[in-house]
PDB file of N, CA and C in Angstrom:
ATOM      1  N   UNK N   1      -6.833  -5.462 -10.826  1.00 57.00           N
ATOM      2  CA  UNK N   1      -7.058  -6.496 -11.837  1.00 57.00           C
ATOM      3  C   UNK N   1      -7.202  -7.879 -11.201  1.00 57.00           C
ATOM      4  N   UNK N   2      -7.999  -8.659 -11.627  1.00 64.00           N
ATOM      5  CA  UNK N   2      -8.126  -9.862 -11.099  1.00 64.00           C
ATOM      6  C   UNK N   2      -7.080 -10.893 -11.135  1.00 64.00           C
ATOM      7  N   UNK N   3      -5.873 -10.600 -12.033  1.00 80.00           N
ATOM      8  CA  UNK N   3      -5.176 -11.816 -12.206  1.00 80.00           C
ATOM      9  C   UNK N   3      -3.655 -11.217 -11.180  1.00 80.00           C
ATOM     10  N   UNK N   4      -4.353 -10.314 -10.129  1.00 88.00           N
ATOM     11  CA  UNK N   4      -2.983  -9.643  -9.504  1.00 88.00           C
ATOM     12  C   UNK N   4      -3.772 -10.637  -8.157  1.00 88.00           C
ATOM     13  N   UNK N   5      -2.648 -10.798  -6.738  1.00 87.00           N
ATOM     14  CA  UNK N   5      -3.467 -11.047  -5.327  1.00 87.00           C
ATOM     15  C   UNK N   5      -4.844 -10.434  -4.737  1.00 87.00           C
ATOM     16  N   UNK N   6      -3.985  -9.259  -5.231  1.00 87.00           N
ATOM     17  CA  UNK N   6      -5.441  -7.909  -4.788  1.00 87.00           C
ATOM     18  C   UNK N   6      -6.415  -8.512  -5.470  1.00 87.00           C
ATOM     19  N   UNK N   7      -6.120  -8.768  -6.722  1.00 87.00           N
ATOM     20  CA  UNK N   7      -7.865  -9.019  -7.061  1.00 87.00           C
ATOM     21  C   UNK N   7      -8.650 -10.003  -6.772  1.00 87.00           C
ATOM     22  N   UNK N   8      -7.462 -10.990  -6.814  1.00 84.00           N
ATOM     23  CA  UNK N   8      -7.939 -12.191  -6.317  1.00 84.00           C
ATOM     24  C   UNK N   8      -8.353 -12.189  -4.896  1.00 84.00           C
ATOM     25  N   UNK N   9      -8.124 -11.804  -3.349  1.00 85.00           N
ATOM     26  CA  UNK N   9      -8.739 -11.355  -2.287  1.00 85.00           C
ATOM     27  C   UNK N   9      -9.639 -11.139  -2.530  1.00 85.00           C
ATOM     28  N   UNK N  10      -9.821  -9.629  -3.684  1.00 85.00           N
ATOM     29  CA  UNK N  10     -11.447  -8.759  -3.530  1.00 85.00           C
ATOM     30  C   UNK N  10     -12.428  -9.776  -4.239  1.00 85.00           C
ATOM     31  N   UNK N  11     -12.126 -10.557  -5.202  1.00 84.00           N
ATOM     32  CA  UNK N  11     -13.208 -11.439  -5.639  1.00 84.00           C
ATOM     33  C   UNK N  11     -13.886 -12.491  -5.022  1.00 84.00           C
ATOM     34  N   UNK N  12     -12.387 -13.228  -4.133  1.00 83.00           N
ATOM     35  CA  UNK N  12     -12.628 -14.251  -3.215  1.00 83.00           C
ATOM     36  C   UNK N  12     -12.725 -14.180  -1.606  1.00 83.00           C
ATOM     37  N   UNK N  13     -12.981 -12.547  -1.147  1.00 82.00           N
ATOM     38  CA  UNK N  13     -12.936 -12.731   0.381  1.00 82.00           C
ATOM     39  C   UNK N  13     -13.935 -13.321   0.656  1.00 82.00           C
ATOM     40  N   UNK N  14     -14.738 -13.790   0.841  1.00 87.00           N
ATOM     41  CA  UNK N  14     -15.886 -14.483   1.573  1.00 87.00           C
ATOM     42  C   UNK N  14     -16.038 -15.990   1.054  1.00 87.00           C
ATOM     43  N   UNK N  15     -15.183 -16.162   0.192  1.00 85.00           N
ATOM     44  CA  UNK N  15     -15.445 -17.472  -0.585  1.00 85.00           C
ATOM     45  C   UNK N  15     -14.533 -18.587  -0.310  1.00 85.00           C
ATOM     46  N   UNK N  16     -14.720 -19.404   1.130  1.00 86.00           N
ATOM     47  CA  UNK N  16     -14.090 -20.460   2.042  1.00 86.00           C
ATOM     48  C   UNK N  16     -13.705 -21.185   1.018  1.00 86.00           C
ATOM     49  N   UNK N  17     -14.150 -21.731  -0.505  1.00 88.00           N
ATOM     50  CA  UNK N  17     -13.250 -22.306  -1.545  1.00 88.00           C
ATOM     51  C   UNK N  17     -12.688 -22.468  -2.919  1.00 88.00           C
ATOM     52  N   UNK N  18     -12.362 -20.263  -2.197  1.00 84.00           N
ATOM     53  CA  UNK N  18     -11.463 -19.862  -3.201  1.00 84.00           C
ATOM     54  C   UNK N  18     -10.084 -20.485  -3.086  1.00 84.00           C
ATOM     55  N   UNK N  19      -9.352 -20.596  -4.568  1.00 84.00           N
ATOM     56  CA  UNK N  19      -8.124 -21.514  -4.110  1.00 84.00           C
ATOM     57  C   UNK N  19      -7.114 -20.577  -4.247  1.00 84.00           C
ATOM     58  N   UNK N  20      -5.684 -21.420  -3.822  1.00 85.00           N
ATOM     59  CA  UNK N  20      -4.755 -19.970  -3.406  1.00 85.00           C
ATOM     60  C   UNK N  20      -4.273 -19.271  -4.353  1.00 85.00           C
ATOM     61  N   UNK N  21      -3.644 -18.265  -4.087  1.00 85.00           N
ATOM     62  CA  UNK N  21      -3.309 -17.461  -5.734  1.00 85.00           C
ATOM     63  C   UNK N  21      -1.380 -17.078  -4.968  1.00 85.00           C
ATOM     64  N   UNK N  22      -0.993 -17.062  -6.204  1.00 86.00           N
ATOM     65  CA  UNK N  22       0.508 -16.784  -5.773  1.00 86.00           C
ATOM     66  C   UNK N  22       0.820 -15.338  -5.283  1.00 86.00           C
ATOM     67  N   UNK N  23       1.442 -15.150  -4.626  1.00 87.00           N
ATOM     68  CA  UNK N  23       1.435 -13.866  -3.344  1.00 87.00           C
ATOM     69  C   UNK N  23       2.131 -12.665  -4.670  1.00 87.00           C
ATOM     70  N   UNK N  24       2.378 -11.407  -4.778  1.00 86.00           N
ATOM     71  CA  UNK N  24       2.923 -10.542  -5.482  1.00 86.00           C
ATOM     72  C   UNK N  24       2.835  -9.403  -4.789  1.00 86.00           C
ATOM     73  N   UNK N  25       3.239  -8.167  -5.511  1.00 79.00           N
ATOM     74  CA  UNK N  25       3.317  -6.738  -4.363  1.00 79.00           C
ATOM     75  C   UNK N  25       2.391  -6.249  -4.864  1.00 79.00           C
ATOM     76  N   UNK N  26       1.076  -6.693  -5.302  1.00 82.00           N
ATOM     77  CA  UNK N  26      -0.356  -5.938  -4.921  1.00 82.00           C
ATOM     78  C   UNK N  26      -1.068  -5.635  -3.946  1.00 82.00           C
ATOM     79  N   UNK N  27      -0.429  -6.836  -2.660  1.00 83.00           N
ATOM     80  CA  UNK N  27      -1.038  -6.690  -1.558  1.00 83.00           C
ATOM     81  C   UNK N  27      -0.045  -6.931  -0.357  1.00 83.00           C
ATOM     82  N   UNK N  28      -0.158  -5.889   0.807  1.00 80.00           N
ATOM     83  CA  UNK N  28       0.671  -5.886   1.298  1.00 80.00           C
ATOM     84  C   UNK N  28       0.380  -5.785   2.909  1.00 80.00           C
ATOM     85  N   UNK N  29       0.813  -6.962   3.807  1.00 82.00           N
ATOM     86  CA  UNK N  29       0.407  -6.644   5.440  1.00 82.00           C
ATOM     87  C   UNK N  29       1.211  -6.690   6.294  1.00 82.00           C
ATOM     88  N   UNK N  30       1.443  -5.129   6.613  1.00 82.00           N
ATOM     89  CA  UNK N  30       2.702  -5.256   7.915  1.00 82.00           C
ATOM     90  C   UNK N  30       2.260  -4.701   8.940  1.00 82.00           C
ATOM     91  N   UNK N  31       3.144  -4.922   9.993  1.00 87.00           N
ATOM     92  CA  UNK N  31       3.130  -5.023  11.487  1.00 87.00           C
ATOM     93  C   UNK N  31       4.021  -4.280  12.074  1.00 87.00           C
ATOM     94  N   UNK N  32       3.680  -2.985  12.055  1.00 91.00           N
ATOM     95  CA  UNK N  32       4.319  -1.642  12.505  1.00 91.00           C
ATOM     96  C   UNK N  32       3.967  -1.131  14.104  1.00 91.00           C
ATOM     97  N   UNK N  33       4.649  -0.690  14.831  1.00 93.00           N
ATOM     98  CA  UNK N  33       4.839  -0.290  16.484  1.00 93.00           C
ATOM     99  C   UNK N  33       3.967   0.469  15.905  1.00 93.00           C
ATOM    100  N   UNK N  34       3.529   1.857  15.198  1.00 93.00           N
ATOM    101  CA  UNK N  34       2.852   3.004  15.467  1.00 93.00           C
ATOM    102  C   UNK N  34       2.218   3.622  13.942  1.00 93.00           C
ATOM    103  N   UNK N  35       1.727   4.800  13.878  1.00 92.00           N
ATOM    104  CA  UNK N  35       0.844   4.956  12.770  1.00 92.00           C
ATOM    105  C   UNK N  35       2.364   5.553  11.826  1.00 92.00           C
ATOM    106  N   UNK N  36       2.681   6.774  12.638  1.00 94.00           N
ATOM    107  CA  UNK N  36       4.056   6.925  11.915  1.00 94.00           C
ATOM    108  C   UNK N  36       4.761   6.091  10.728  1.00 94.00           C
ATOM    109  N   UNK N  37       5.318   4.816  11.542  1.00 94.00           N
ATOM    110  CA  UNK N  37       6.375   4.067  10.824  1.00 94.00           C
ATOM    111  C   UNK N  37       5.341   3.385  10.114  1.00 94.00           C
ATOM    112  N   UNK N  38       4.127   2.903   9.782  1.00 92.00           N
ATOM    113  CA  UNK N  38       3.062   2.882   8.740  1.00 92.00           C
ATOM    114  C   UNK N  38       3.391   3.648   7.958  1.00 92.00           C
ATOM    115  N   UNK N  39       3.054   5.217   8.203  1.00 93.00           N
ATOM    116  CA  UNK N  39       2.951   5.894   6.798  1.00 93.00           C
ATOM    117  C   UNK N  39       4.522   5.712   5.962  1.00 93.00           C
ATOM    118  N   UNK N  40       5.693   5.418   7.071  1.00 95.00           N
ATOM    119  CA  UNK N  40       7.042   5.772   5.979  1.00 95.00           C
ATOM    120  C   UNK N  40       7.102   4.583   5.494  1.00 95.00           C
ATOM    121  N   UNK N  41       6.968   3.529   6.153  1.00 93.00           N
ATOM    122  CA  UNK N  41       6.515   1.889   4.896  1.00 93.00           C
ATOM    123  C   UNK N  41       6.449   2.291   3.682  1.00 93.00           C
ATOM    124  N   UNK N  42       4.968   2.864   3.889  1.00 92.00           N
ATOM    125  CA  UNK N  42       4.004   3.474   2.887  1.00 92.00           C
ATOM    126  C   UNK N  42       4.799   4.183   1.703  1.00 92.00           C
ATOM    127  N   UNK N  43       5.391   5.216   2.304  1.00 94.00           N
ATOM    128  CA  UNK N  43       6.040   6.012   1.932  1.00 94.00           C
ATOM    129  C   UNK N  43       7.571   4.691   0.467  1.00 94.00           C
ATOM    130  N   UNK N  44       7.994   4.394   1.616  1.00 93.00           N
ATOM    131  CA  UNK N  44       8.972   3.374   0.971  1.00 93.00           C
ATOM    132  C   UNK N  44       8.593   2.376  -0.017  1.00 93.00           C
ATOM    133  N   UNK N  45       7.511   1.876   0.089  1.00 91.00           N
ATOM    134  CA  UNK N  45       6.779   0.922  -0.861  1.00 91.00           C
ATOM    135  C   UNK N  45       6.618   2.065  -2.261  1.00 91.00           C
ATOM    136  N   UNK N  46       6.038   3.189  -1.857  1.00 92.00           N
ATOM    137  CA  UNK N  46       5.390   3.936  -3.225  1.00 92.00           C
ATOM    138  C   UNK N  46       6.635   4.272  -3.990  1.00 92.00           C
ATOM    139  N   UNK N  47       7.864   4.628  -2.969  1.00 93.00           N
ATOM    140  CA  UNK N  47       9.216   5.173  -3.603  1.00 93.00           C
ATOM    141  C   UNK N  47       9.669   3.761  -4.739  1.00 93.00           C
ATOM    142  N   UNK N  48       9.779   2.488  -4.366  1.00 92.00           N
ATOM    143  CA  UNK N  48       9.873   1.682  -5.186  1.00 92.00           C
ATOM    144  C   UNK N  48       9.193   1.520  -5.872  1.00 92.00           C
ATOM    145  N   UNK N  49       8.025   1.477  -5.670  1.00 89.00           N
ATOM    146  CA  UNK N  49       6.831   1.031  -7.287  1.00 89.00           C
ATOM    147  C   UNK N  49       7.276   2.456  -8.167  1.00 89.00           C
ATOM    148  N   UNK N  50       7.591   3.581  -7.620  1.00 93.00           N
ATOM    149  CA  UNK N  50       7.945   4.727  -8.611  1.00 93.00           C
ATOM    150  C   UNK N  50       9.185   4.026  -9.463  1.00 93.00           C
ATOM    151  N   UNK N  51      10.081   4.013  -8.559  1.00 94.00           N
ATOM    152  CA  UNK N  51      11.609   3.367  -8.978  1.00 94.00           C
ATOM    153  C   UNK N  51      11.336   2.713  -9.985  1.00 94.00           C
ATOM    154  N   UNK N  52      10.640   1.286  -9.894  1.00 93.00           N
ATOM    155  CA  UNK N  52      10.783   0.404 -10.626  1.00 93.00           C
ATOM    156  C   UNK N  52       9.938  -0.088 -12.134  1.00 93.00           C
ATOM    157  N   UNK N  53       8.981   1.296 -11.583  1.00 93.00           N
ATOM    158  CA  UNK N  53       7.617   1.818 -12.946  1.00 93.00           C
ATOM    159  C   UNK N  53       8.380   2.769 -13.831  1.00 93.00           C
ATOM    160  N   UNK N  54       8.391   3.101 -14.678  1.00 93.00           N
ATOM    161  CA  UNK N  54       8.859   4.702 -14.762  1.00 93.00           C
ATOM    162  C   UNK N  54       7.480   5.289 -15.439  1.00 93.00           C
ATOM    163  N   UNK N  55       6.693   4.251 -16.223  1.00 95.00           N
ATOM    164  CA  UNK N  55       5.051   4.233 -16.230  1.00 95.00           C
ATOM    165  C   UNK N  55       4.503   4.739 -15.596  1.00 95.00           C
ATOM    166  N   UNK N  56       4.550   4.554 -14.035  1.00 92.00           N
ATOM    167  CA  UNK N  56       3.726   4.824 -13.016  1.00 92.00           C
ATOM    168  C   UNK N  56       3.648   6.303 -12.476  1.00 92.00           C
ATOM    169  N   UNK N  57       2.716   6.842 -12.428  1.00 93.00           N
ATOM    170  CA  UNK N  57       3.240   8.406 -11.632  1.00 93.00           C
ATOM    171  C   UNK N  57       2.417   8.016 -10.641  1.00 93.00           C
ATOM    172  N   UNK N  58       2.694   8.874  -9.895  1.00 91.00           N
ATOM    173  CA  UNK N  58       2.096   9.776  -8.497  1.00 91.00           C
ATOM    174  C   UNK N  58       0.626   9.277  -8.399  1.00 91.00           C
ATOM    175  N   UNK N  59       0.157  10.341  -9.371  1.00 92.00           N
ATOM    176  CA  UNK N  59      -1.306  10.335  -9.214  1.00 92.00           C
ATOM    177  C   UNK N  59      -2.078   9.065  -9.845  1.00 92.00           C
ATOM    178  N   UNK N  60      -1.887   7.926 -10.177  1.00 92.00           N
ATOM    179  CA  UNK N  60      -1.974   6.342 -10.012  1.00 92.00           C
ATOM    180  C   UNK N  60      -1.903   5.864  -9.156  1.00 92.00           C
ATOM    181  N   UNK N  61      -1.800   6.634  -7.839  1.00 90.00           N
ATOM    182  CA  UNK N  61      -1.794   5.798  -6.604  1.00 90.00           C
ATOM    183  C   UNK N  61      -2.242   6.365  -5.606  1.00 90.00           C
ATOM    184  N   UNK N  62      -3.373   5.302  -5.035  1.00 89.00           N
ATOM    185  CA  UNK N  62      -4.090   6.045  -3.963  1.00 89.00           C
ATOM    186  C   UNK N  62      -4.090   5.230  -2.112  1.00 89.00           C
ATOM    187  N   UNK N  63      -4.404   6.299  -1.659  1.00 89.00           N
ATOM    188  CA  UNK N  63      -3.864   5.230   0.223  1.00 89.00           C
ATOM    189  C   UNK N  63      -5.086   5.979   0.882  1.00 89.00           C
ATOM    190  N   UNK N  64      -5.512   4.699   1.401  1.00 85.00           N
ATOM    191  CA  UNK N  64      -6.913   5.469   2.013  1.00 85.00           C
ATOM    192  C   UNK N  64      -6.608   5.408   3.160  1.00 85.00           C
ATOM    193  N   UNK N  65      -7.024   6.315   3.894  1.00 87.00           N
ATOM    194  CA  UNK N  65      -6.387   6.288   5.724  1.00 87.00           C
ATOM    195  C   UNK N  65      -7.607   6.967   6.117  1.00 87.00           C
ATOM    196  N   UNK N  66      -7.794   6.937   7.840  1.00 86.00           N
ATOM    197  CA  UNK N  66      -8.612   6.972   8.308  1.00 86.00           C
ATOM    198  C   UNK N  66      -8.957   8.306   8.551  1.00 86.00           C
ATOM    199  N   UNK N  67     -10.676   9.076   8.724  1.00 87.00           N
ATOM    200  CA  UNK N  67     -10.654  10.236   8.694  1.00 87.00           C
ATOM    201  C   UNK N  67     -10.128  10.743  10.028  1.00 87.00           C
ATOM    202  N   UNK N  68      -9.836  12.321  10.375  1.00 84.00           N
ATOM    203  CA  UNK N  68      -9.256  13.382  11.546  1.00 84.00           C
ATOM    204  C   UNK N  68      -8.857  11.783  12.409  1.00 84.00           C
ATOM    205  N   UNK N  69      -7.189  11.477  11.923  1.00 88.00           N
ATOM    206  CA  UNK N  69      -6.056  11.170  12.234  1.00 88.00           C
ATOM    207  C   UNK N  69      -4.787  11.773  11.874  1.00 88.00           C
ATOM    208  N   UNK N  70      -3.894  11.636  12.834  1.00 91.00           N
ATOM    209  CA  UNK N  70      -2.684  11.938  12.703  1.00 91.00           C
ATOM    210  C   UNK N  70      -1.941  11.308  11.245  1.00 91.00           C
ATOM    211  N   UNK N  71      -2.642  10.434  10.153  1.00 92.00           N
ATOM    212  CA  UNK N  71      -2.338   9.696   9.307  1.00 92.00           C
ATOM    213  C   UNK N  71      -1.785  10.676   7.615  1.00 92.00           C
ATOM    214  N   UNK N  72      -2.962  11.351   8.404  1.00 91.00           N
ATOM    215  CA  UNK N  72      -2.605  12.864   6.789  1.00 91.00           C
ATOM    216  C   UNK N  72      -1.553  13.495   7.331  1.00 91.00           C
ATOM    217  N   UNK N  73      -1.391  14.154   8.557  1.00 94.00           N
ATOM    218  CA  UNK N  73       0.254  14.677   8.535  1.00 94.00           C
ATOM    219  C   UNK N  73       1.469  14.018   8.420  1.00 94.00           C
ATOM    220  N   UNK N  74       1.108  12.564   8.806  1.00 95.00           N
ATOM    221  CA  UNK N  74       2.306  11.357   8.951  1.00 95.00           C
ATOM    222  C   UNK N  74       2.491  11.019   7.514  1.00 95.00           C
ATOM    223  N   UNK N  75       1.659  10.848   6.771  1.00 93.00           N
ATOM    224  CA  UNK N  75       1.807  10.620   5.347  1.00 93.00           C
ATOM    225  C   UNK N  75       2.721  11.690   4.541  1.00 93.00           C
ATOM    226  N   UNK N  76       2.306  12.912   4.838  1.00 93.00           N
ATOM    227  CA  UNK N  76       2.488  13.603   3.712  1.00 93.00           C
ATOM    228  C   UNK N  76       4.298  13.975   4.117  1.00 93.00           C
ATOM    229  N   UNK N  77       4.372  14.097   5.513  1.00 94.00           N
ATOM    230  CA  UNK N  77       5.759  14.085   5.970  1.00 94.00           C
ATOM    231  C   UNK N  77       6.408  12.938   5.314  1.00 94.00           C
ATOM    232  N   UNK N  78       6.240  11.903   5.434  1.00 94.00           N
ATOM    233  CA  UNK N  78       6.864  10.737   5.285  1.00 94.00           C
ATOM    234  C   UNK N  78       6.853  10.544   3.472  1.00 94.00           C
ATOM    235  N   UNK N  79       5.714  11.101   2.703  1.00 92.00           N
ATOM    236  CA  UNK N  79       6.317  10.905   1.690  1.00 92.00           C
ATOM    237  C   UNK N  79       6.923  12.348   0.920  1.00 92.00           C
ATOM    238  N   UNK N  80       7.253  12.977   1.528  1.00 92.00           N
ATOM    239  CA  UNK N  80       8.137  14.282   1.119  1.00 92.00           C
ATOM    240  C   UNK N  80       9.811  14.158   1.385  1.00 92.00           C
ATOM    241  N   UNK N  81       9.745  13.197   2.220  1.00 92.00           N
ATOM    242  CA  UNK N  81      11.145  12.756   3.165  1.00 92.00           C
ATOM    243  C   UNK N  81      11.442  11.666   1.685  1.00 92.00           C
ATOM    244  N   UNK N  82      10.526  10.739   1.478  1.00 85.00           N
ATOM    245  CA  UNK N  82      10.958  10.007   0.438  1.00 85.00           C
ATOM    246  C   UNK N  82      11.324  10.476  -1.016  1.00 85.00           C
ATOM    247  N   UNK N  83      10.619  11.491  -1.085  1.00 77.00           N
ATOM    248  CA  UNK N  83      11.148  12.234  -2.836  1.00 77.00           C
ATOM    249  C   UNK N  83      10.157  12.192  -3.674  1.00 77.00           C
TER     250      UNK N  83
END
């Protein structure tokens, strides 16, 4: 949605004077040692938006990762470990 960060990025990436928009957990950039501790982030972020949605299921949420990587086994481990 546009009135979230995310949307505001996707509308305004190229646009040097788009103005700032207040930060929220639509969009999110971290700085992880390895692909692993990525996916359990991942993993941990989705466990809270579950937590704190009860709206929200599963299949409302999508993670795009890169193709024949270690990212689909790291994921699916990491969010089975989470619940």
């Amino acid at each position: 949605p546009p009135t979230t960060l995310l949307g505001h990025v996707q509308k305004g990436l190229l646009d040097t004077d788009a103005p700032a928009a207040p930060r929220d957990d639509s969009l999110a950039v971290l700085s992880v040692r390895d692909s692993l501790t990525e996916c359990e982030a991942a993993a941990a972020i989705i466990q809270r938006w579950l937590t704190e949605d009860q709206s929200l299921k599963p299949s409302n949420i999508g993670i795009i990762i890169p193709p024949n990587s270690e990212y689909g086994l790291y994921l699916a481990e990491s969010l089975q470990r989470a619940g």
